[in-house]
Amino acid sequence: MARNGTLGGLRRLAVGCCAAALVTAATGTAHAADNLPPRQPVVQDLQTGSKACAAGQDARPYVRFAPQLSAVLYDPEGSQISGEFEVWWTDAEGVEQRRTYTTTAKRSGSTFTVQLPTDTASATVVSWRVRANDGTATSPWSSEGDGGSACEFVYDNVYPQKAVVSSADYPDNGEWTDGVGVYGSFTLDSPSDDVVMYQYHFLGGALQTVRPAEPGGPVTVRYLPLKDSVDVLTVQAFDRAGNGSSTTNHTFKVQAGRAPVAHWKLADAPGATNAAAESGTDARAGSGVTFGGTAPAGTGLTTTAHLDGSDQAFLTPDAPAVDTDGTFAVGAWVRPERTDRDMAVASQGSDGATLGLRAGDEGPVWSFTVAGQEVSGGAPESGEWAYVLGLFDAETGTAQLYVNGYETGTKTQAAPAETTGAFRIGQGAGVSAWQGDIGDVRAYDRVVVPAEATELARRKPQLLGHWSLETASDGVSPEQSGGVPLKLGAGAVIHRGPDNSCLPDIDPDCPVVPYALVGDGHLQLDGESAYAATDAALLDTADSFTIGVVVRLTDSEPSGPMTVLSQAGEHTDAFKVRYEPSTYSWQLVMPEKDEAGAAETVVSQITGADGGEGQGHHLAVVYDDATDRIKLYLDGYTNAQATAPLPNGWHSSGPLQVGRAHVGDGWGEYLHGDVDEVQAYSGALRDRDIIGLGSGTDPCLC
């Protein structure tokens, strides 16, 4: 049986009204008449452009261009078949317009199409239907029969008007507006009543789509500025046919994030009984608080407060500092003396929020609890400084935690209520008082954005030494600023580049002198016994450090590993940077403990040996104790193979070595090559700072 799938399935289309006749012969035998009508052609899969046939106000498609109509036509007998399309509408004068289009014949089962002309009526409902003809029989129209109806569409070639953007929070008025970390509302609207979608993006952001509740209606979107700058919201309106308006640009200026609502540096004089507030109210100190403690290096803090863990280890303004049913953030520099019990850094209200340390069954973690919901992460260590910040974003309903400038743990949904309890430093409900040091406590009434969290936790590296290796006197090469010099071992010499007093191309008696790697000179090492070293340990390898060097290998195929930098402990090197010819790579090798044969963490960067040619390579090592990671940079860049976790650096007491490393009970891996621009820092340089090493000057670290 033939079936028609138009508007609900393939149905049989009969031609004529005759039933199959049976003719009875004189003998009484019944047989089919030879003149029975043929089986009827069928139609299915009607489409307006790329959209299925539909009708009705909510279902009919809107199209930007005069569409192509299509249908699949079948002839049960397999004959050639053609299609007849009929299109009609009512014009502006109320007169029905009707057009018919007939296709050429094609094989049964083909898709038959008609491209409507551009003068097809626009902005009104256009109906159409189709039927099949095999030259003998014609099917009924697709709109006829049970459940049948004409297909409809609206041809809309009119572009909507430009979107109108307004914002009371971030107006387009040329004025700087508060600010980073503060959500703002932007209303998108259009004078055109058929707009069903807006596409928008903020400067540098992803394209997003929103739809109004009703055609032509407004939509409000929310936005959180992440940096102080001139920003632009670009919006385009679209109607149901997909016609897009010209773009609208809403330009607004975002100020830097506003200052904390409460801020205590805790750098008060020893013996003080109150902590002076940079903003907010002074904080009363309990008797378990002592001012004048040490501060984390590189932070700008001079001193901090020590809390002894007793019930008097607290500071409080005796009032709330933040509104806990809105957006807020709390952060501080902290150094715990112990990690075996739960302790509070700061809190507000018994059911409000607590930032602190939780001992944990699997080891201590930093913790931020809001209305009973906790987010935790990081690894607190006794005697080690960390910057911790808890943030509750009322817009998203999530609590999150930053440790040393990096988000840690999993964002947690929370629903806090307003609390009337006082803000307290060092104490919290259900946990012990803080035992250790605290400094620079800040409370915000806005989102602290990731870049701000990173900057708050930044410890600016301090230059320990910069050796340009351009001169040496009595076997000593000076540090640029008069600091600890490098002493040259036997066989180590300073090579000086040409002084330009004569030109070899002009004067045949003028010697050809190779240029230095950087500047006017560099250190030459013979690969046998030559080296340079400081008198004592330079880097605190248990804490964050950075060291850079420029090096060129003399051999194109070195016979074995050669070390350019190292610093030793009692039994092995805390780190060494060496060339490993078997893998054609520079390696950073860091043993896990100060023991001979200890397991090593090794990262590498692949590059061929120099063979005495070129200007060498810029190498840099960064150990970031805050994130427990090491990185090896080659010519300013690192990668996944040159980065690895290192949970615990260890203190080394040996001098900084240039050109050799510990091997067994003595020295080895002597470097055969040239060395220049050794620069050492306490603290971890950022990626963007590394590129400035080895140039002859120190990066600004700004």
Short mmCIF file of C-alpha atoms in Angstrom, two decimals, residues 162-173 183-191 198 200 202 217-223 233-235 248-252:
data_model
loop_
_atom_site.label_atom_id
_atom_site.label_comp_id
_atom_site.label_asym_id
_atom_site.label_seq_id
_atom_site.Cartn_x
_atom_site.Cartn_y
_atom_site.Cartn_z
CA LYS A 162 19.33 49.09 16.22
CA ALA A 163 19.14 47.88 19.77
CA VAL A 164 18.96 50.47 22.53
CA VAL A 165 21.25 49.81 25.51
CA SER A 166 20.87 51.49 28.89
CA SER A 167 22.52 51.01 32.27
CA ALA A 168 22.17 52.95 35.48
CA ASP A 169 25.16 51.08 36.90
CA TYR A 170 27.56 51.62 33.99
CA PRO A 171 26.16 54.44 31.85
CA ASP A 172 27.61 55.51 28.52
CA ASN A 173 28.36 59.05 29.68
CA TYR A 183 27.91 43.62 39.15
CA GLY A 184 25.96 45.91 36.86
CA SER A 185 22.71 45.61 34.89
CA PHE A 186 22.40 46.40 31.19
CA THR A 187 18.98 46.57 29.51
CA LEU A 188 18.78 45.65 25.83
CA ASP A 189 15.72 46.89 23.95
CA SER A 190 14.64 47.64 20.39
CA PRO A 191 12.15 49.97 18.70
CA TYR A 198 19.80 39.76 21.09
CA TYR A 200 25.96 40.65 22.65
CA PHE A 202 31.66 42.72 26.14
CA GLY A 217 10.49 43.23 24.60
CA PRO A 218 13.54 44.25 26.66
CA VAL A 219 16.09 41.94 28.26
CA THR A 220 18.38 42.70 31.19
CA VAL A 221 21.83 41.11 31.43
CA ARG A 222 24.25 41.23 34.33
CA TYR A 223 27.98 41.79 34.04
CA LEU A 233 29.11 46.29 25.21
CA THR A 234 28.25 45.47 21.58
CA VAL A 235 24.66 44.40 20.85
CA THR A 248 25.01 49.19 18.98
CA ASN A 249 28.08 49.99 21.06
CA HIS A 250 27.63 51.00 24.68
CA THR A 251 30.96 52.39 25.95
CA PHE A 252 31.52 52.70 29.69
#
